[in-house]
Amino acid sequence: MANRRDSRIEPSFEGSPRAKSSDGFSVSEEDRVVPANRKSAAKRKSAKAKSRGRGRDRSQRGLFSIFGRLLYWCFVFCIWGGIAVAGVVVYYGAKMPAATTWSIPDRAPNIKIVSVDGQLIANRGMSGGEAVGLNEMSPYIPEAVVAIEDRRFYSHFGIDPIGLTRAMVTNVLGGHFSQGGSTLTQQLAKNLFLTPDRTLERKVQEVLLALWLEHKHSKDQILEMYLNRVYFGSGAYGVEAASRRYFGKSARDVTLSEAALLAGLLKAPSRLSPARDPKAAEERAQLVLAAMREEGKIGDKEYKMALSAPATRSPSYWTGSENYVADTVMEELPDLIGDVRGDIVIDTTVDLTLQKLAEQSIRRLIDESGRKLNVTQGALVSIDDSGAVRAMVGGYDYSTSQFDRASEARRQPGSAFKPFVYMAALEAGRTPDSVRNDAPIRIGKWTPENYGGKYYGKVTLATALAKSLNSVAAQLTMEVGPDAVVEAAHRMGIQSDLQSNTSIALGTSEVTPLELTAAYVPFANGGYKPDIHFIQRVTTASGKVLYENNGGSAPRVLKADIVGMMNSMMTGTVEVGTAKKAAFNWPSAGKTGTSQNSRDAWFVGYTANLTTGVWFGNDDGSPMKKVTGGALPAQAWHEFMVAAHEGLPVRPLPGTWKSTPPDTVVPDELPSADNSQPAPPAPVGQSSPVAQAPARQARPAQTVDADGFDMPSDGGTTASVGHPVPPGDVGGPKKRRQTSILDILSGG
């Protein structure tokens, strides 16, 4: 049995969990003593160490693997991104014309407008100024622009990667767009060839064009083109236009502080314009000066001097009434020469000295009396006998309102329209000695009243015109008919539509100061209607004449004897009538006018040299405080005409008329104004065209400032107080009136 049991004992192998001793006993691993445990612990430590090493190796290999994958995919992304960018560039580039056809477009032509003596009035057109070479302009200008807009302009190749990266980082960190990465070359490319749209297509094309510009032109050429074309705000394109507009000087004479202001405008021309925000413009200019010092363009001394003497804008541009003339010239130019294809010079008829005198007079009177009399606007037009406009002021201040009240605003002329009524009566056979009964009359539902309700009984037409008697003017209109008055006014130069009704006698149809003044010119030049013009000559920059006004023949619109009678009567207005404040040491004549409630006050007067019309009022049509044509308008006219005639030899007014002695008066029967009673008899006068100056007749000793007139109130039954105006349909059908300044201001 024992042998059989021993024979069942299997041999022991190293490493087995159990082993037999030599005597046959089985021993487990747990039964072993200390030496065996030490050996096992050492093995375990070694295994752990190997495991930790293998973990570190795996961790390091994993980290390197992540970075490797990241680099790999970045590389792949860059490749595909580059392909995509190249595809976009090729796509948008293919949409552009072939590079062989690219060329710098012609610079927008400049229109230089000068006075009759060659002084600059304005530069107009898309450029607004002449091109100035880089070596001609003040050196501070290009230095300031480069310092603030593109510091690496002379080192980059049209695109500035450093500047672009900096701008991108700044914009991302700031969370909004605050910096642009475009170079001056890119900006020029955009200005020359592209629209301002912020699209991917435009940006790609801008880059391509910038590279082309850098290849074709030198840095100085690019900078010169940029400065002569870039927008500087307030309508000024190019550095020359901006210099004249803001400082009243050429770009050649710009100082350091002025150059800094100009360069500062390029970031936001409209917002930073000193016309809109002088403080913002100056703060930006200080940043430009700091950039110039940082770039070494100026030293500390120059920097401090520029800060202590900031740029001051020229007041002449912002308040210059000559810009009203320039606007009118620009409107007339296309009809004379068509499209402007190159720089041109326009010689106007305007005398800049007279223009300034007119402006000063209008502004001074409004400054002194505007608040007290509720007057905010004025206009003046002066025309010589040939029809040349010598001065035109369209308002108090061009900078605050470019609306030209001289040529565009239609207002009621009041009694300033009466000369055409009397002219029509004289042409129908009346004379200055014809007599009418100045008394209350009624025409339909209209009862025209004299100013103040005062009547003079039997008066001559000369006296009636000097006193501006409304009842007599209404009677004459009824006698000759409203159509005759309208025809006479249009023949003399009024262009606006006139309502053919009885109330036209008192100037209820609206006209502009320019056309009303022009219609008085035939009285001053002997009966001829000249072509009213502002432009004398148009030439190219090289001197080639494109247009020239040679005068031509002016048609006669008024007979010499009528001219003599009208001048005799209207002389009384200045000598002893409603315009005594206008009189000066020259033979002169004219007529005052005041519309309803002193909404408009006029005086149009003339000598043998000049015909000048003056208007005062408010754009909104609000009444002035008892301002009549014999007040502010007559004063402004006097100041202007005295200065305009200084040093000139005295000339008499054309035509003469000799009054018939009272004992030769022959009564004539004329229909009355209201067809209810016969009109008073009137003497038959004579006319004699004598070349010499007339011997002036005695004028009425007592006169009144009777420009105003009364009318029925809105209800049509009660006369209102002040200077009301008859309703437009009195005496005839109402016609559609022309657009007036009130319509423009109210949006009607």
XYZ file of C-alpha atoms in Angstrom:
748
model
C 0.000 0.000 0.000
C 2.770 2.305 0.891
C 4.475 1.652 -2.325
C 1.260 2.295 -4.203
C 0.830 5.584 -2.321
C 4.363 6.632 -3.071
C 3.902 5.703 -6.632
C 0.991 8.224 -6.837
C 3.174 11.084 -5.744
C 3.914 13.252 -8.764
C 7.312 14.840 -9.236
C 7.764 18.463 -8.176
C 8.701 21.181 -10.628
C 10.338 24.473 -9.783
C 7.879 27.175 -9.343
C 5.011 24.844 -8.458
C 2.837 25.874 -5.490
C 3.738 22.840 -3.556
C 6.947 20.760 -3.234
C 7.989 17.561 -1.410
C 11.009 17.242 0.755
C 13.369 14.361 0.440
C 11.643 12.445 3.174
C 8.392 12.655 1.258
C 6.648 15.461 3.134
C 4.881 18.125 1.103
C 5.754 21.798 1.828
C 3.716 24.789 0.635
C 5.131 28.200 -0.241
C 3.443 29.686 2.764
C 5.401 27.312 5.034
C 8.728 28.742 3.909
C 10.857 30.829 6.324
C 12.225 34.397 5.922
C 14.791 33.946 3.143
C 12.099 32.888 0.772
C 9.940 35.999 1.655
C 12.847 38.384 0.970
C 13.330 36.911 -2.420
C 9.647 37.292 -3.231
C 9.531 40.946 -2.080
C 12.518 41.791 -4.224
C 10.821 40.293 -7.193
C 7.670 42.264 -6.478
C 9.608 45.564 -6.198
C 11.357 44.877 -9.425
C 8.054 44.177 -11.148
C 6.556 47.408 -9.832
C 9.545 49.432 -10.957
C 9.340 47.938 -14.395
C 5.617 48.700 -14.465
C 6.218 52.328 -13.506
C 8.886 52.687 -16.169
C 6.622 51.208 -18.757
C 3.855 53.747 -17.657
C 6.179 56.669 -17.958
C 7.242 55.511 -21.351
C 3.649 55.086 -22.416
C 2.776 58.612 -21.055
C 5.681 60.251 -22.853
C 4.892 58.392 -26.019
C 1.220 59.539 -25.726
C 2.157 63.192 -25.177
C 4.471 63.166 -28.135
C 1.767 61.475 -30.091
C -0.770 64.238 -29.305
C 1.646 66.985 -30.293
C 2.548 65.092 -33.382
C -1.044 64.689 -34.359
C -1.692 68.398 -33.654
C 1.258 69.457 -35.777
C 0.212 67.085 -38.454
C -3.338 68.365 -38.650
C -2.161 71.972 -38.441
C 0.076 71.282 -41.357
C -2.767 69.662 -43.232
C -5.079 72.519 -42.332
C -2.529 75.081 -43.520
C -2.151 73.242 -46.790
C -5.883 73.082 -47.383
C -6.347 76.611 -46.059
C -3.699 77.846 -48.431
C -5.402 76.019 -51.258
C -8.730 77.557 -50.264
C -7.242 81.062 -50.066
C -5.541 80.559 -53.393
C -8.835 79.384 -54.824
C -10.651 82.453 -53.517
C -7.925 84.742 -54.864
C -8.012 83.026 -58.236
C -11.805 83.130 -58.306
C -12.151 86.820 -57.502
C -9.041 87.689 -59.454
C -10.520 86.024 -62.521
C -13.514 88.329 -62.250
C -11.235 91.360 -62.624
C -10.035 92.676 -65.988
C -6.683 91.467 -67.219
C -3.774 93.129 -65.435
C -2.445 94.347 -68.777
C -5.473 96.632 -69.037
C -5.103 98.153 -65.572
C -4.269 101.846 -65.507
C -4.547 104.707 -63.087
C -7.896 106.447 -63.756
C -7.830 110.122 -64.538
C -8.100 112.300 -61.496
C -11.535 113.859 -61.062
C -11.392 117.274 -62.748
C -11.170 120.377 -60.629
C -13.280 123.436 -61.384
C -11.548 126.616 -60.297
C -13.932 129.561 -59.980
C -12.362 133.018 -59.868
C -13.656 136.567 -59.573
C -13.542 139.227 -62.253
C -10.064 140.243 -61.052
C -8.725 136.692 -60.773
C -9.196 136.083 -57.045
C -10.186 132.558 -56.036
C -13.881 132.219 -55.202
C -14.051 128.434 -54.825
C -12.827 125.081 -56.106
C -15.567 122.665 -57.039
C -15.916 119.245 -58.606
C -15.140 115.835 -57.109
C -11.585 116.895 -56.324
C -12.255 120.407 -55.140
C -8.605 121.367 -55.492
C -5.634 121.362 -57.815
C -3.138 118.494 -57.820
C -0.015 119.362 -55.830
C 3.274 117.516 -56.240
C 4.802 115.807 -53.217
C 7.815 118.096 -53.451
C 5.564 121.162 -53.680
C 3.327 120.648 -50.644
C 4.411 121.274 -47.082
C 6.751 118.428 -46.013
C 4.804 118.116 -42.771
C 1.768 116.732 -44.624
C 3.261 113.462 -45.975
C 5.239 112.963 -42.776
C 2.125 113.321 -40.631
C 0.062 111.010 -42.834
C 2.703 108.264 -42.883
C 3.266 108.543 -39.116
C -0.374 108.053 -38.199
C -1.691 105.921 -41.063
C 1.137 103.621 -42.210
C 4.436 103.765 -40.300
C 6.058 101.021 -42.412
C 4.900 102.539 -45.699
C 8.418 102.781 -47.113
C 9.383 99.218 -46.058
C 6.404 96.996 -46.908
C 5.457 95.685 -50.350
C 1.895 97.046 -50.441
C 0.614 94.773 -47.675
C 1.864 95.036 -44.110
C 1.696 91.595 -42.389
C 2.908 93.045 -39.083
C 0.342 95.799 -39.092
C -2.375 93.395 -40.198
C -1.549 90.941 -37.405
C -1.449 93.711 -34.808
C -4.819 95.004 -35.953
C -6.359 91.518 -35.835
C -5.084 90.869 -32.306
C -6.271 94.265 -31.090
C -9.703 93.779 -32.601
C -10.063 90.257 -31.165
C -8.957 91.273 -27.680
C -11.123 94.364 -27.764
C -14.155 92.477 -28.981
C -14.900 95.039 -31.673
C -13.368 96.581 -34.774
C -11.043 99.373 -33.650
C -8.039 99.144 -35.964
C -7.605 98.571 -39.655
C -4.681 96.805 -41.225
C -4.894 98.464 -44.629
C -1.806 100.215 -45.906
C -1.826 103.533 -47.747
C -1.338 101.577 -50.955
C -4.424 99.499 -50.228
C -6.425 102.611 -49.413
C -5.327 104.197 -52.683
C -6.293 101.054 -54.578
C -9.724 101.185 -52.990
C -10.160 104.879 -53.804
C -9.002 104.465 -57.389
C -10.742 101.300 -58.464
C -13.204 99.897 -55.931
C -16.398 100.626 -54.070
C -16.360 101.096 -50.279
C -18.341 97.875 -49.686
C -16.850 95.633 -46.974
C -16.948 92.316 -48.799
C -14.467 89.502 -49.233
C -14.385 90.087 -52.964
C -13.472 93.758 -52.563
C -10.777 92.957 -50.004
C -9.153 90.374 -52.277
C -9.244 92.752 -55.210
C -7.822 95.508 -53.018
C -4.823 93.350 -52.136
C -4.180 92.414 -55.766
C -4.423 96.020 -56.885
C -2.131 97.158 -54.061
C 0.522 94.687 -55.186
C 0.138 95.938 -58.743
C 0.476 99.577 -57.660
C 3.661 98.801 -55.753
C 5.058 97.047 -58.821
C 4.200 99.849 -61.244
C 4.861 102.973 -59.177
C 7.381 104.261 -56.690
C 6.509 104.912 -53.064
C 6.569 108.691 -53.568
C 4.273 108.437 -56.574
C 1.812 106.321 -54.598
C 1.860 108.759 -51.672
C 1.378 111.748 -53.986
C -1.595 110.131 -55.715
C -3.075 109.257 -52.341
C -2.784 112.772 -50.911
C -4.311 114.349 -54.018
C -7.344 112.045 -54.047
C -8.219 111.034 -50.504
C -11.312 112.510 -48.818
C -10.655 114.965 -45.980
C -14.272 115.675 -45.022
C -16.647 118.577 -45.656
C -16.635 117.947 -49.393
C -12.851 118.316 -49.751
C -11.113 115.747 -51.946
C -7.356 116.111 -52.024
C -4.936 117.903 -49.759
C -5.100 121.197 -51.672
C -8.880 121.421 -51.385
C -8.734 120.517 -47.704
C -6.030 123.084 -46.978
C -7.986 125.872 -48.614
C -11.249 124.756 -47.097
C -10.037 124.475 -43.512
C -7.251 127.060 -43.387
C -7.825 129.361 -46.344
C -4.364 128.644 -47.749
C -2.584 126.367 -50.181
C -1.179 122.997 -49.141
C 2.208 124.520 -49.921
C 1.912 126.807 -46.873
C 0.492 124.424 -44.263
C 2.147 124.487 -40.827
C 2.987 121.511 -38.601
C -0.136 121.807 -36.455
C -2.309 122.215 -39.562
C -0.716 119.171 -41.199
C -1.432 117.151 -38.056
C -5.087 118.154 -38.176
C -5.360 117.158 -41.842
C -3.700 113.784 -41.225
C -5.968 113.156 -38.269
C -9.072 113.549 -40.420
C -8.283 110.462 -42.518
C -9.523 108.052 -39.841
C -13.073 109.450 -39.961
C -13.277 112.486 -42.268
C -16.923 113.364 -41.660
C -16.979 112.756 -37.921
C -13.650 114.453 -37.190
C -14.154 117.451 -39.477
C -13.498 120.660 -37.532
C -16.726 121.983 -39.015
C -18.623 119.325 -37.089
C -16.509 118.697 -33.987
C -13.526 121.052 -33.552
C -12.624 119.480 -30.196
C -12.444 115.951 -31.611
C -10.399 117.188 -34.555
C -7.893 118.838 -32.231
C -7.598 115.778 -29.970
C -6.904 113.619 -33.012
C -4.297 116.133 -34.223
C -2.476 115.781 -30.897
C -2.269 112.005 -31.414
C -0.749 112.635 -34.827
C 1.876 114.943 -33.345
C 2.758 112.300 -30.750
C 3.145 109.696 -33.495
C 5.395 112.026 -35.481
C 7.623 112.559 -32.452
C 7.747 108.815 -31.761
C 8.781 108.178 -35.353
C 11.472 110.843 -35.161
C 9.810 113.142 -37.712
C 9.807 116.038 -35.263
C 11.695 116.844 -32.084
C 10.433 117.708 -28.621
C 10.718 121.422 -29.310
C 8.595 121.251 -32.458
C 6.124 119.017 -30.686
C 5.643 121.458 -27.814
C 5.331 124.436 -30.172
C 2.674 122.680 -32.249
C 0.694 121.807 -29.125
C 0.843 125.400 -27.906
C -0.318 126.766 -31.303
C -3.077 124.437 -32.541
C -4.492 124.833 -36.037
C -7.306 127.346 -36.446
C -9.724 126.970 -39.320
C -10.322 129.839 -41.700
C -13.651 131.624 -41.175
C -13.759 132.783 -44.796
C -14.875 129.456 -46.207
C -17.480 128.666 -43.613
C -19.210 132.033 -43.801
C -18.256 133.070 -47.344
C -21.271 134.247 -49.328
C -19.215 133.757 -52.497
C -20.133 130.087 -52.228
C -23.699 130.993 -53.207
C -22.199 132.320 -56.430
C -20.130 129.163 -56.879
C -23.237 126.994 -56.479
C -25.074 128.978 -59.153
C -22.075 128.792 -61.487
C -21.958 125.010 -61.108
C -25.635 124.781 -62.037
C -25.152 126.839 -65.199
C -21.884 125.224 -66.340
C -23.271 122.020 -67.968
C -25.472 124.068 -70.308
C -22.423 125.990 -71.506
C -19.759 123.313 -72.035
C -21.413 119.962 -71.278
C -19.475 117.383 -69.259
C -16.276 118.532 -67.586
C -13.446 116.207 -68.653
C -10.427 118.041 -67.306
C -9.370 120.816 -64.964
C -10.985 124.109 -65.967
C -10.966 127.731 -64.841
C -14.179 129.764 -64.758
C -13.869 133.548 -64.900
C -16.996 134.969 -63.312
C -18.458 138.452 -63.448
C -18.471 138.761 -59.662
C -16.373 141.454 -58.027
C -15.114 139.793 -54.851
C -14.616 143.158 -53.138
C -18.257 144.102 -53.746
C -19.304 140.608 -52.710
C -17.611 141.026 -49.342
C -19.116 144.490 -48.887
C -22.601 143.124 -49.542
C -22.104 140.250 -47.138
C -20.785 142.520 -44.396
C -23.741 144.878 -44.730
C -26.345 142.084 -44.543
C -24.653 140.414 -41.582
C -24.068 143.632 -39.667
C -27.685 144.772 -39.890
C -28.982 141.365 -38.793
C -26.437 141.159 -35.972
C -27.424 144.613 -34.717
C -31.200 144.487 -35.206
C -32.111 140.864 -35.805
C -33.172 139.985 -32.275
C -35.022 143.235 -31.717
C -36.848 143.194 -35.054
C -37.152 139.394 -35.464
C -35.039 139.298 -38.623
C -32.863 136.264 -39.373
C -32.161 136.322 -43.120
C -31.251 138.696 -45.900
C -30.263 138.604 -49.557
C -28.656 141.034 -51.998
C -28.164 140.981 -55.771
C -26.282 143.580 -57.812
C -26.253 143.601 -61.631
C -24.579 146.003 -64.039
C -26.158 147.392 -67.218
C -24.770 144.538 -69.331
C -26.498 141.922 -67.200
C -23.312 140.803 -65.429
C -23.946 139.878 -61.804
C -21.395 141.737 -59.699
C -22.445 140.432 -56.276
C -24.964 137.973 -54.886
C -25.524 137.142 -51.223
C -27.957 134.274 -50.703
C -28.309 134.379 -46.929
C -26.858 135.337 -43.571
C -24.364 132.446 -43.340
C -23.541 129.871 -46.012
C -22.149 127.427 -43.443
C -25.478 127.105 -41.638
C -27.685 127.137 -44.741
C -26.702 126.589 -48.349
C -30.191 127.457 -49.582
C -29.807 130.451 -51.901
C -32.498 132.971 -51.048
C -31.346 135.275 -53.835
C -31.979 132.878 -56.714
C -34.228 130.176 -55.255
C -36.573 131.704 -52.661
C -39.821 133.075 -54.088
C -41.387 135.725 -51.888
C -44.083 138.350 -52.309
C -42.482 141.607 -53.504
C -45.244 143.878 -52.189
C -45.039 147.414 -53.526
C -41.687 146.670 -55.184
C -43.828 145.197 -57.970
C -45.710 148.475 -58.596
C -43.256 149.857 -61.215
C -44.604 147.283 -63.678
C -48.154 148.468 -62.984
C -47.180 152.090 -63.639
C -45.116 151.092 -66.669
C -48.144 149.342 -68.194
C -50.241 152.442 -67.476
C -47.692 154.739 -69.130
C -47.577 152.479 -72.177
C -51.374 152.730 -72.301
C -51.169 156.536 -72.557
C -50.917 157.823 -69.004
C -48.099 160.083 -67.857
C -46.516 160.917 -64.513
C -48.782 164.000 -64.430
C -51.974 161.989 -64.906
C -54.241 162.440 -61.903
C -56.161 159.851 -59.950
C -58.361 160.134 -56.908
C -56.703 158.463 -53.956
C -59.727 157.319 -52.015
C -61.218 154.103 -50.613
C -62.311 151.796 -53.433
C -63.914 148.393 -53.645
C -63.042 145.755 -56.250
C -65.462 142.869 -55.900
C -65.067 141.749 -52.294
C -61.649 143.321 -52.010
C -61.101 146.778 -50.544
C -57.422 147.732 -50.918
C -56.449 150.288 -48.312
C -53.465 152.585 -47.973
C -51.031 151.988 -45.174
C -52.379 153.607 -42.038
C -55.761 154.236 -43.699
C -54.695 157.675 -44.940
C -55.852 159.007 -48.328
C -54.684 162.071 -50.284
C -57.468 162.778 -52.750
C -56.370 163.892 -56.207
C -52.724 163.067 -56.805
C -50.499 162.647 -59.837
C -49.162 159.232 -60.712
C -45.671 160.462 -59.773
C -46.882 161.327 -56.285
C -48.856 158.100 -55.994
C -45.776 156.003 -56.810
C -43.519 157.996 -54.474
C -46.036 157.560 -51.644
C -46.796 153.970 -52.685
C -50.554 154.557 -52.634
C -52.344 151.238 -52.940
C -55.682 152.529 -54.136
C -54.108 154.239 -57.162
C -52.104 151.139 -58.099
C -55.303 149.071 -57.934
C -57.146 151.612 -60.108
C -54.413 151.526 -62.745
C -54.474 147.737 -62.818
C -58.223 147.779 -63.425
C -57.787 150.359 -66.179
C -55.117 148.546 -68.183
C -56.074 145.032 -67.123
C -54.069 142.496 -65.079
C -52.901 140.765 -68.274
C -51.124 143.937 -69.392
C -49.319 144.154 -66.055
C -48.259 140.489 -66.255
C -47.026 140.985 -69.824
C -45.022 144.049 -68.849
C -43.358 142.260 -65.914
C -42.442 139.219 -68.008
C -41.098 141.420 -70.781
C -38.830 143.190 -68.305
C -37.357 139.976 -66.908
C -39.697 138.359 -64.363
C -39.638 134.609 -65.037
C -41.964 133.227 -62.367
C -45.606 132.571 -63.131
C -47.728 135.566 -62.196
C -51.408 135.484 -61.250
C -53.392 137.597 -63.659
C -55.732 139.272 -61.193
C -56.230 142.679 -59.693
C -54.277 141.961 -56.528
C -51.137 141.690 -58.626
C -51.032 145.485 -58.343
C -49.808 145.077 -54.777
C -47.220 142.381 -55.449
C -49.009 139.232 -54.313
C -47.371 136.919 -56.875
C -44.066 135.488 -55.686
C -40.713 136.245 -57.321
C -37.045 135.744 -56.459
C -34.723 138.624 -55.556
C -32.543 137.796 -58.560
C -35.321 138.013 -61.138
C -36.921 141.084 -59.545
C -33.584 142.906 -59.572
C -32.942 141.796 -63.160
C -36.337 143.201 -64.188
C -35.272 146.675 -62.988
C -32.113 146.674 -65.146
C -33.892 148.052 -68.282
C -34.846 151.129 -66.256
C -31.138 151.688 -65.566
C -29.686 151.020 -69.029
C -32.190 152.835 -71.233
C -34.767 150.116 -71.918
C -32.711 147.059 -72.903
C -33.060 143.583 -71.439
C -29.592 141.986 -71.224
C -28.802 138.354 -70.627
C -28.253 137.964 -66.881
C -25.051 135.984 -66.424
C -22.431 134.954 -63.871
C -19.894 133.333 -66.206
C -17.707 135.426 -68.464
C -15.265 132.805 -69.716
C -14.376 129.119 -69.291
C -10.873 127.884 -70.134
C -8.859 124.715 -69.681
C -5.864 124.625 -67.353
C -3.662 125.230 -70.404
C -5.639 128.306 -71.454
C -7.838 126.936 -74.239
C -11.140 128.851 -74.338
C -14.151 126.549 -74.035
C -16.777 129.293 -73.667
C -16.852 133.073 -73.685
C -19.703 135.503 -73.186
C -19.321 138.117 -75.906
C -22.304 140.118 -74.787
C -24.332 140.078 -77.956
C -27.265 142.356 -78.603
C -29.840 142.995 -75.893
C -33.403 143.508 -77.156
C -35.170 146.763 -76.417
C -38.125 146.086 -74.133
C -39.002 149.644 -73.138
C -39.279 152.785 -75.225
C -36.967 155.645 -74.405
C -39.797 157.988 -73.420
C -41.257 155.430 -71.019
C -37.792 154.935 -69.504
C -37.570 158.674 -68.919
C -40.998 158.872 -67.274
C -40.382 155.840 -65.054
C -36.979 157.118 -63.927
C -38.484 160.511 -63.182
C -41.164 158.944 -60.995
C -38.944 156.435 -59.207
C -36.361 159.111 -58.459
C -39.011 160.594 -56.203
C -39.035 157.386 -54.125
C -35.396 157.990 -53.191
C -35.456 161.776 -52.969
C -38.622 162.363 -50.970
C -40.467 159.029 -50.866
C -40.310 155.809 -48.930
C -36.609 155.157 -49.656
C -35.033 158.387 -48.430
C -32.565 156.346 -46.355
C -31.115 154.979 -49.585
C -30.168 158.338 -51.115
C -26.502 159.164 -51.753
C -24.572 161.529 -54.023
C -25.558 159.841 -57.261
C -28.711 160.100 -59.389
C -30.667 157.038 -58.262
C -34.165 155.633 -58.330
C -36.028 152.598 -57.074
C -38.976 151.227 -55.182
C -39.536 149.820 -51.710
C -41.847 146.939 -50.898
C -43.315 145.290 -47.818
C -45.581 142.247 -47.775
C -48.256 141.179 -45.300
C -47.382 141.833 -41.669
C -43.829 142.692 -42.668
C -43.056 139.131 -43.701
C -40.884 140.485 -46.522
C -39.125 143.834 -46.820
C -37.563 144.955 -50.135
C -35.763 147.756 -51.818
C -34.719 147.546 -55.452
C -32.856 150.596 -56.672
C -30.452 151.586 -59.402
C -28.016 154.094 -60.795
C -26.699 154.314 -64.342
C -24.014 151.810 -63.240
C -25.635 149.195 -61.030
C -29.050 147.802 -60.200
C -29.207 146.335 -56.700
C -32.023 144.522 -54.926
C -32.151 143.801 -51.184
C -34.534 141.526 -49.250
C -34.947 140.872 -45.518
C -37.218 138.354 -43.842
C -37.407 134.922 -42.198
C -37.242 131.488 -43.788
C -40.363 130.332 -41.974
C -42.365 133.352 -43.137
C -42.848 134.688 -39.619
C -43.526 138.455 -39.446
C -40.793 140.909 -38.644
C -41.472 143.706 -36.186
C -42.596 146.647 -38.338
C -39.687 146.292 -40.761
C -40.465 147.998 -44.083
C -38.574 148.307 -47.332
C -37.542 151.811 -46.376
C -35.738 150.546 -43.265
C -33.167 147.696 -43.288
C -33.249 147.076 -47.072
C -32.723 150.754 -47.861
C -29.879 150.952 -45.338
C -28.105 147.893 -46.758
C -28.582 149.234 -50.291
C -27.111 152.602 -49.283
C -24.009 151.048 -47.679
C -23.343 148.809 -50.635
C -23.924 151.407 -53.352
C -21.830 154.087 -51.664
C -18.860 151.693 -51.563
C -19.501 150.417 -55.086
C -19.519 153.927 -56.587
C -16.546 155.291 -54.686
C -14.206 157.093 -57.062
C -16.455 156.709 -60.120
C -17.598 159.726 -62.175
C -21.245 160.602 -61.657
C -23.585 159.546 -64.465
C -27.211 160.598 -64.915
C -30.012 158.120 -65.276
C -31.061 157.494 -68.883
C -34.033 159.289 -70.404
C -35.742 162.518 -69.443
C -39.266 163.656 -68.937
C -40.550 167.185 -68.606
C -43.672 167.799 -66.611
C -46.531 169.661 -68.358
C -47.375 173.002 -66.707
C -50.597 172.814 -64.698
C -52.423 175.362 -66.911
C -52.216 173.033 -69.918
C -53.896 170.102 -68.220
C -56.626 168.529 -70.351
C -59.119 166.346 -68.443
C -59.592 162.801 -69.650
C -62.436 160.450 -68.812
C -61.273 157.074 -67.567
C -63.275 154.183 -66.138
C -63.244 153.956 -62.360
C -61.741 151.078 -60.474
C -65.008 149.826 -59.060
C -67.173 150.859 -62.059
C -69.432 152.842 -59.737
C -68.122 156.374 -60.197
C -66.043 158.188 -62.795
C -62.340 158.499 -62.173
C -60.890 161.960 -61.629
C -59.569 163.710 -64.729
C -55.887 163.409 -65.530
C -53.702 165.839 -67.471
C -52.118 164.804 -70.704
C -48.339 164.799 -70.401
C -45.512 164.950 -72.905
C -42.281 163.023 -73.259
C -39.051 164.242 -74.792
C -35.969 162.024 -75.282
C -33.140 164.362 -74.330
C -29.607 163.092 -73.971
C -28.693 165.339 -71.057
C -29.589 164.693 -67.435
C -33.135 165.831 -66.621
C -33.938 168.820 -64.516
C -35.540 167.269 -61.463
C -39.107 168.300 -60.704
C -40.212 169.287 -57.236
C -41.411 166.276 -55.296
C -44.211 166.075 -52.711
C -43.061 167.472 -49.418
C -45.075 165.097 -47.250
C -44.553 161.379 -47.630
C -45.345 158.260 -45.647
C -43.734 154.865 -45.454
C -46.689 153.329 -47.247
C -45.355 150.047 -48.532
C -47.960 147.980 -46.725
C -51.534 147.381 -47.713
C -54.703 146.134 -46.120
C -56.977 143.290 -47.105
C -60.061 141.512 -45.841
C -59.400 139.051 -43.050
C -59.804 135.316 -43.513
C -63.533 135.786 -43.210
C -63.462 138.383 -45.958
C -65.344 141.074 -44.072
C -63.040 142.874 -41.686
C -59.798 144.625 -42.590
C -56.882 143.381 -40.529
C -54.272 145.503 -38.850
C -50.689 145.788 -40.044
C -49.537 144.778 -43.488
C -51.907 142.061 -44.720
C -52.012 140.844 -48.299
C -55.076 140.302 -50.542
C -56.101 136.719 -51.127
C -54.602 135.213 -54.256
C -57.906 134.791 -56.084
C -59.066 138.398 -55.840
C -59.867 139.770 -59.286
C -59.373 136.468 -61.114
C -58.951 132.720 -60.917
C -56.310 131.368 -58.637
C -53.341 129.758 -60.355
C -51.016 127.195 -58.917
C -48.193 129.033 -57.262
C -44.517 128.256 -57.550
C -42.670 126.418 -54.815
C -41.474 128.910 -52.211
C -38.940 128.715 -49.423
C -41.771 127.945 -46.996
C -42.660 124.864 -49.004
C -39.057 123.724 -48.866
C -38.706 124.293 -45.137
C -42.031 122.675 -44.298
C -41.581 119.795 -46.706
C -44.732 120.736 -48.599
